[in-house]
Amino acid sequence: MSDLASASPETSPAGYRKLVSQALEDVPAGAPAADVWRALGAAGALSALYAGGNALGPVADPARLGALLRAVDARGDNGATLSVLVQAASALPVLGSGRSGPAPAAPSPVAAAQAQVLAGTAQVALAATDEATAGSDLSGLGTELRIEGDELVVQGGKRWVTNAGTAEYLLVLGRHRPGRHFTSFGWVLVPARTAGVTVRTAATDLLVNAATGHIAFDSVRLPADHLVGRNGRGMAVFARHMSTERLAGAQWAVALTSRVLADTRERLRRRTVDGEPLWHNAAVRQGFAECLVRVTQLRALCDNLAETAAKGQDLSAGALLKSAVGLTVDPVLARCAQLQGADGFAASGAQGIRAEAAVLGIGGGVTELMLAGVADLSEQLLTELRA
């Protein structure tokens, strides 16, 4: 593994795919997401994602992000893939936003945590969705982040937090003053074992390896150096990386639906009616082909908007991608579930996968909200289409 660990951010796309595949070879199927993350970090696959390497920065090549998610998705563990996606596309870039200028003589707690997470020896949970408000209403969140002298005080709660049950660090979005203005929020790094932090496992049988949980903060006190970046910049930082997360969601959607389509095709080729494989039925083939066209269109949109979304951090590109995911994934998986018949209810069948994949149309912004945003951008988008 020594040659893999020395991989640099300049690794070619093909080299990066090989790097990730080799990193995951020895991780058993069904292993906890923390084991997947540890293997990726040890191989250098995480630091190689970003333009600044260990100093982070924007995603160096969106194709690497897609390759990472395809390789993890190929394991068939949607919870583990969600765990990796949230950390790689959102949590680590936000955590990295707290570093600017020359490195201090002694690493800050934020820099030290970032180094551990990049190395795979720790995980970080992005705790943005508030306990008392709808997930899409971040500006209405009530979790407080107070500055009292040389201390920070966190009070409130977060729900449906990916990696909450296993992460060593919690990256918490809190309100430092009243009002819905975007400057009213900041990020704070909370070690999960800090006094006053309580994590409760979410009551769901889906996405088990995502370690989803609800978190309560009861007057949690931390030194002021646990503030991530400048206070008041929390929402702006989050918005800057939102389009990358939505690109990652679309890339995972392509990988997941392609995997289920391939499995469905094989099932149809094996099952017979009157001695003929179901695959030869014209209606079955037409339904399958419609799904394949939808996924191919989503893949083309990913390829077309990848640079704009990841490097340009373009919110309109992110809204288009997120909307397309919502309009593609569930119809495709619903048709696959129908085509698989009773087999779709098996442990590896499309019915269960469809239920877990619903997170792609909810997490990070529900499809209806994304479509409203696309409508708001309709004049710009139509101008681009007619140019």
Coordinates of C-alpha atoms in Angstrom, one line a residue:
M1 CA 0.0 0.0 0.0
S2 CA 3.0 2.3 0.3
D3 CA 3.0 3.3 -3.3
L4 CA -0.7 4.2 -3.0
A5 CA -0.3 6.3 0.0
S6 CA 2.2 8.5 -1.8
A7 CA -0.4 9.3 -4.5
S8 CA -0.5 13.0 -5.3
P9 CA -3.4 15.2 -6.3
E10 CA -2.0 15.1 -9.9
T11 CA -3.0 11.4 -10.3
S12 CA -4.7 10.9 -13.6
P13 CA -8.4 10.0 -13.7
A14 CA -7.5 6.4 -14.7
G15 CA -4.9 6.3 -11.9
Y16 CA -7.3 7.6 -9.4
R17 CA -9.9 5.0 -10.3
K18 CA -7.3 2.3 -9.8
L19 CA -6.2 3.9 -6.5
V20 CA -9.7 3.8 -5.1
S21 CA -10.4 0.2 -6.4
Q22 CA -7.2 -1.1 -4.8
A23 CA -8.0 0.7 -1.6
L24 CA -11.3 -1.0 -1.2
E25 CA -10.1 -4.5 -2.3
D26 CA -9.5 -5.7 1.3
V27 CA -12.6 -4.1 2.9
P28 CA -15.2 -6.9 3.5
A29 CA -18.7 -6.5 2.0
G30 CA -21.0 -5.0 4.6
A31 CA -18.1 -3.6 6.7
P32 CA -18.9 -0.4 8.6
A33 CA -18.6 2.8 6.7
A34 CA -15.8 3.8 9.0
D35 CA -13.7 0.9 7.6
V36 CA -14.4 2.1 4.0
W37 CA -13.4 5.6 5.0
R38 CA -10.2 4.4 6.8
A39 CA -9.1 2.5 3.7
L40 CA -9.7 5.4 1.4
G41 CA -7.7 7.7 3.7
A42 CA -4.8 5.4 4.1
A43 CA -4.5 5.0 0.3
G44 CA -4.4 8.8 -0.2
A45 CA -7.7 8.7 -2.1
L46 CA -9.3 11.4 0.1
S47 CA -6.6 14.1 0.0
A48 CA -6.2 13.5 -3.8
L49 CA -9.7 14.7 -4.3
Y50 CA -9.0 18.4 -3.6
A51 CA -7.0 21.0 -5.4
G52 CA -5.0 21.9 -2.3
G53 CA -4.3 18.3 -1.3
N54 CA -4.1 18.2 2.5
A55 CA -4.8 21.9 2.6
L56 CA -8.1 21.2 0.8
G57 CA -9.6 23.6 -1.7
P58 CA -12.2 22.9 -4.5
V59 CA -12.5 19.4 -5.9
A60 CA -9.5 19.0 -8.2
D61 CA -11.3 16.9 -10.8
P62 CA -15.1 16.2 -10.7
A63 CA -14.3 12.9 -12.5
R64 CA -12.4 11.7 -9.4
L65 CA -15.4 12.4 -7.2
G66 CA -17.6 10.4 -9.6
A67 CA -15.0 7.6 -9.7
L68 CA -14.9 7.5 -5.9
L69 CA -18.7 7.2 -5.6
R70 CA -19.0 4.6 -8.3
A71 CA -16.4 2.4 -6.6
V72 CA -18.1 2.7 -3.2
D73 CA -21.5 2.2 -4.7
A74 CA -20.3 -1.0 -6.4
R75 CA -20.2 -2.6 -3.0
G76 CA -24.0 -2.4 -2.8
D77 CA -24.1 -0.7 0.6
N78 CA -26.1 2.5 0.2
G79 CA -25.5 3.6 3.8
A80 CA -21.8 3.5 3.3
T81 CA -21.9 5.4 0.1
L82 CA -24.0 8.1 1.7
S83 CA -21.5 8.3 4.5
V84 CA -18.6 8.8 2.1
L85 CA -20.5 11.3 -0.1
V86 CA -21.5 13.7 2.7
Q87 CA -18.0 13.8 4.1
A88 CA -16.1 14.1 0.8
A89 CA -18.5 16.5 -1.0
S90 CA -19.7 18.7 2.0
A91 CA -18.2 18.1 5.4
L92 CA -14.5 18.2 4.5
P93 CA -14.7 21.2 2.2
V94 CA -16.6 23.1 4.9
L95 CA -14.1 22.0 7.5
G96 CA -11.3 23.2 5.2
S97 CA -12.8 26.6 4.9
G98 CA -11.6 27.4 8.4
R99 CA -8.0 27.4 7.2
S100 CA -6.5 30.5 5.7
G101 CA -3.1 32.1 5.5
P102 CA 0.1 30.4 6.7
A103 CA -0.1 27.4 8.9
P104 CA 0.4 28.2 12.6
A105 CA 3.3 26.9 14.6
A106 CA 0.9 24.5 16.4
P107 CA -2.1 23.1 14.5
S108 CA -5.5 24.4 15.6
P109 CA -8.1 21.8 16.7
V110 CA -9.9 22.4 13.3
A111 CA -6.7 21.8 11.3
A112 CA -5.9 18.7 13.5
A113 CA -9.4 17.3 12.9
Q114 CA -9.1 17.9 9.2
A115 CA -5.8 16.0 9.0
Q116 CA -7.3 13.0 10.9
V117 CA -10.4 12.9 8.7
L118 CA -8.4 13.2 5.4
A119 CA -6.1 10.4 6.7
G120 CA -9.2 8.2 7.4
T121 CA -8.5 7.8 11.1
A122 CA -11.6 9.8 12.0
Q123 CA -15.0 10.7 10.6
V124 CA -16.9 14.0 10.6
A125 CA -20.6 14.4 10.7
L126 CA -22.2 17.5 9.0
A127 CA -24.9 18.7 11.4
A128 CA -26.9 21.3 9.6
T129 CA -30.6 20.2 9.7
D130 CA -32.1 21.5 12.9
E131 CA -34.3 19.6 15.3
A132 CA -37.2 22.1 15.3
T133 CA -37.4 23.3 11.7
A134 CA -37.9 21.7 8.3
G135 CA -34.6 20.6 6.7
S136 CA -35.1 23.1 3.8
D137 CA -35.4 26.0 6.2
L138 CA -31.8 26.4 7.4
S139 CA -32.2 30.1 7.9
G140 CA -34.9 29.3 10.5
L141 CA -32.7 27.0 12.6
G142 CA -32.6 27.5 16.4
T143 CA -29.4 25.8 17.4
E144 CA -27.4 28.6 19.1
L145 CA -23.7 29.3 18.9
R146 CA -22.8 31.9 21.5
I147 CA -19.4 33.4 22.1
E148 CA -18.8 34.0 25.8
G149 CA -15.3 35.4 26.4
D150 CA -12.8 32.8 25.1
E151 CA -15.4 30.1 25.0
L152 CA -18.1 28.9 22.6
V153 CA -21.4 27.6 23.9
V154 CA -23.6 25.4 21.7
Q155 CA -27.2 24.8 22.6
G156 CA -29.9 23.0 20.6
G157 CA -30.3 19.9 18.5
K158 CA -29.8 18.4 15.1
R159 CA -31.7 15.6 13.4
W160 CA -31.1 13.0 10.7
V161 CA -27.4 13.6 10.8
T162 CA -25.4 11.2 8.6
N163 CA -22.4 9.6 10.5
A164 CA -23.8 10.9 13.8
G165 CA -23.4 7.5 15.5
T166 CA -19.8 6.9 14.5
A167 CA -18.1 10.3 13.9
E168 CA -15.4 11.5 16.2
Y169 CA -16.2 15.1 15.2
L170 CA -19.5 17.0 14.6
L171 CA -19.5 20.0 12.3
V172 CA -22.4 22.1 13.6
L173 CA -24.1 25.0 11.9
G174 CA -25.4 27.4 14.6
R175 CA -27.0 30.8 15.0
H176 CA -24.9 33.5 16.7
R177 CA -27.6 36.2 16.5
P178 CA -31.3 36.5 15.9
G179 CA -32.8 36.9 12.4
R180 CA -32.8 35.1 9.1
H181 CA -29.9 37.0 7.5
F182 CA -27.2 34.8 6.0
T183 CA -24.6 36.5 8.3
S184 CA -26.3 35.2 11.4
F185 CA -24.7 31.8 11.3
G186 CA -21.4 30.1 11.9
W187 CA -19.8 26.6 12.0
V188 CA -18.3 25.1 15.1
L189 CA -16.3 21.8 15.4
V190 CA -17.6 19.8 18.3
P191 CA -15.7 16.6 19.4
A192 CA -18.4 14.0 19.8
R193 CA -17.3 13.0 23.3
T194 CA -17.6 16.6 24.6
A195 CA -19.7 17.0 27.8
G196 CA -23.3 17.9 27.0
V197 CA -23.4 16.1 23.6
T198 CA -26.0 13.3 23.3
V199 CA -26.3 11.2 20.2
R200 CA -29.4 9.1 19.7
T201 CA -29.6 6.5 16.9
A202 CA -32.3 7.3 14.3
A203 CA -35.2 4.8 14.4
T204 CA -34.9 3.5 10.8
D205 CA -33.9 0.2 9.2
L206 CA -32.7 2.0 6.0
L207 CA -29.2 3.1 5.2
V208 CA -27.9 1.4 8.3
N209 CA -24.2 2.0 7.6
A210 CA -24.8 5.7 7.4
A211 CA -25.0 5.7 11.2
T212 CA -27.8 8.3 11.0
G213 CA -28.7 9.9 14.3
H214 CA -30.2 12.8 16.2
I215 CA -27.9 15.0 18.3
A216 CA -28.7 17.2 21.4
F217 CA -26.3 19.9 22.6
D218 CA -26.9 20.9 26.3
S219 CA -24.8 24.0 27.0
V220 CA -21.8 22.4 25.3
R221 CA -18.7 24.5 26.1
L222 CA -15.6 24.6 23.8
P223 CA -12.5 26.8 23.5
A224 CA -13.0 29.6 20.9
D225 CA -10.5 28.0 18.5
H226 CA -13.1 25.4 17.7
L227 CA -14.9 28.0 15.5
V228 CA -14.5 27.0 11.8
G229 CA -13.7 30.1 9.8
R230 CA -15.1 33.5 10.6
N231 CA -18.3 33.8 12.6
G232 CA -21.1 35.0 10.3
R233 CA -19.7 33.2 7.3
G234 CA -21.4 29.9 8.0
M235 CA -24.2 30.1 5.5
A236 CA -22.0 31.6 2.8
V237 CA -19.5 28.8 3.2
F238 CA -22.3 26.1 3.0
A239 CA -23.8 27.7 -0.1
R240 CA -20.3 27.7 -1.8
H241 CA -20.0 24.0 -1.5
M242 CA -23.7 23.1 -2.0
S243 CA -23.4 22.7 -5.8
T244 CA -20.5 20.2 -5.4
E245 CA -22.7 18.1 -3.0
R246 CA -25.5 18.2 -5.6
L247 CA -23.1 17.1 -8.3
A248 CA -22.0 14.2 -6.1
G249 CA -25.6 13.2 -5.5
A250 CA -26.2 13.1 -9.3
Q251 CA -23.0 11.1 -9.8
W252 CA -24.1 8.6 -7.2
A253 CA -27.6 8.5 -8.7
V254 CA -26.1 7.4 -12.0
A255 CA -24.0 4.8 -10.4
L256 CA -26.8 3.4 -8.3
T257 CA -29.5 3.3 -11.0
S258 CA -27.0 1.8 -13.5
R259 CA -26.2 -0.9 -11.0
V260 CA -29.9 -1.7 -10.4
L261 CA -30.6 -1.7 -14.2
A262 CA -27.8 -4.1 -14.8
D263 CA -29.0 -6.4 -12.1
T264 CA -32.6 -6.2 -13.4
R265 CA -31.5 -7.0 -16.9
E266 CA -29.8 -10.2 -15.7
R267 CA -32.8 -11.2 -13.7
L268 CA -35.0 -10.8 -16.8
R269 CA -32.7 -12.8 -18.9
R270 CA -32.8 -15.7 -16.3
R271 CA -36.5 -15.8 -15.6
T272 CA -38.8 -17.5 -18.2
V273 CA -42.4 -17.5 -19.3
D274 CA -43.5 -20.4 -21.5
G275 CA -39.8 -21.2 -22.0
E276 CA -38.9 -17.7 -23.2
P277 CA -36.8 -15.3 -21.1
L278 CA -38.8 -12.3 -19.9
W279 CA -36.1 -10.2 -21.5
H280 CA -37.6 -11.1 -24.9
N281 CA -41.0 -9.6 -24.0
A282 CA -41.5 -6.4 -26.1
A283 CA -43.3 -4.5 -23.3
V284 CA -40.6 -5.5 -20.8
R285 CA -37.8 -4.3 -23.2
Q286 CA -39.6 -1.0 -23.8
G287 CA -40.0 -0.2 -20.1
F288 CA -36.4 -1.1 -19.5
A289 CA -35.2 1.0 -22.4
E290 CA -37.1 4.0 -21.1
C291 CA -35.2 3.7 -17.8
L292 CA -31.9 3.4 -19.7
V293 CA -32.6 6.6 -21.6
R294 CA -33.4 8.5 -18.4
V295 CA -30.2 7.4 -16.7
T296 CA -28.1 8.2 -19.8
Q297 CA -29.6 11.7 -19.9
L298 CA -28.7 12.2 -16.2
R299 CA -25.2 11.0 -16.9
A300 CA -24.9 13.5 -19.9
L301 CA -26.1 16.3 -17.6
C302 CA -23.5 15.4 -15.0
D303 CA -20.8 15.4 -17.6
N304 CA -22.0 18.7 -19.0
L305 CA -22.3 20.6 -15.7
A306 CA -19.5 18.9 -13.6
E307 CA -16.9 21.6 -14.0
T308 CA -19.4 24.4 -13.5
A309 CA -20.9 22.9 -10.4
A310 CA -17.7 21.8 -8.7
K311 CA -15.1 24.4 -9.7
G312 CA -17.4 27.3 -10.6
Q313 CA -19.6 26.5 -7.5
D314 CA -22.6 27.5 -9.6
L315 CA -25.9 27.2 -7.7
S316 CA -28.0 27.0 -10.9
A317 CA -26.0 24.0 -12.1
G318 CA -26.6 22.4 -8.7
A319 CA -30.3 23.1 -8.8
L320 CA -30.6 21.5 -12.3
L321 CA -28.6 18.5 -11.2
K322 CA -30.6 18.0 -8.0
S323 CA -33.9 18.4 -9.9
A324 CA -32.8 15.9 -12.5
V325 CA -31.9 13.4 -9.8
G326 CA -35.4 13.7 -8.3
L327 CA -37.1 13.3 -11.6
T328 CA -35.0 10.2 -12.6
V329 CA -34.1 8.0 -9.7
D330 CA -37.5 7.1 -8.3
P331 CA -39.3 6.4 -11.7
V332 CA -36.3 4.2 -12.8
L333 CA -36.2 2.3 -9.6
A334 CA -39.9 1.9 -9.4
R335 CA -39.9 0.4 -12.9
C336 CA -37.0 -1.9 -12.0
A337 CA -38.9 -3.0 -8.8
Q338 CA -41.9 -3.9 -11.0
L339 CA -39.8 -5.7 -13.5
Q340 CA -38.2 -7.8 -10.8
G341 CA -41.5 -8.9 -9.5
A342 CA -41.4 -10.8 -6.2
D343 CA -37.6 -10.9 -6.4
G344 CA -37.7 -7.1 -5.9
F345 CA -38.6 -7.7 -2.2
A346 CA -35.5 -9.8 -1.6
A347 CA -32.7 -8.3 0.5
S348 CA -30.8 -7.2 -2.6
G349 CA -34.0 -6.4 -4.6
A350 CA -35.0 -3.1 -6.1
Q351 CA -37.8 -2.4 -3.6
G352 CA -35.4 -1.9 -0.7
I353 CA -32.9 0.0 -2.8
R354 CA -35.7 2.3 -4.0
A355 CA -36.6 3.1 -0.4
E356 CA -33.0 3.9 0.5
A357 CA -32.5 5.9 -2.7
A358 CA -35.3 8.2 -1.8
V359 CA -32.7 10.1 0.2
L360 CA -31.4 11.4 -3.1
G361 CA -34.7 13.3 -3.7
I362 CA -34.9 14.6 -0.1
G363 CA -31.5 15.2 1.5
G364 CA -29.9 18.5 0.5
G365 CA -33.2 19.9 -0.8
V366 CA -36.4 18.2 -1.8
T367 CA -37.1 17.9 -5.5
E368 CA -40.1 20.3 -5.4
L369 CA -38.0 23.0 -3.8
M370 CA -35.3 22.5 -6.5
L371 CA -37.8 22.8 -9.3
A372 CA -39.0 26.1 -7.8
G373 CA -35.4 27.3 -7.9
V374 CA -35.1 26.2 -11.6
A375 CA -38.3 28.1 -12.4
D376 CA -36.8 31.2 -10.7
L377 CA -33.8 30.8 -13.0
S378 CA -35.9 30.1 -16.1
E379 CA -34.9 33.4 -17.9
Q380 CA -31.2 32.7 -17.5
L381 CA -31.5 29.1 -18.4
L382 CA -33.6 29.7 -21.5
T383 CA -31.2 32.4 -22.7
E384 CA -28.4 29.8 -22.4
L385 CA -30.4 27.2 -24.2
R386 CA -31.1 29.6 -27.1
A387 CA -27.6 31.0 -27.4

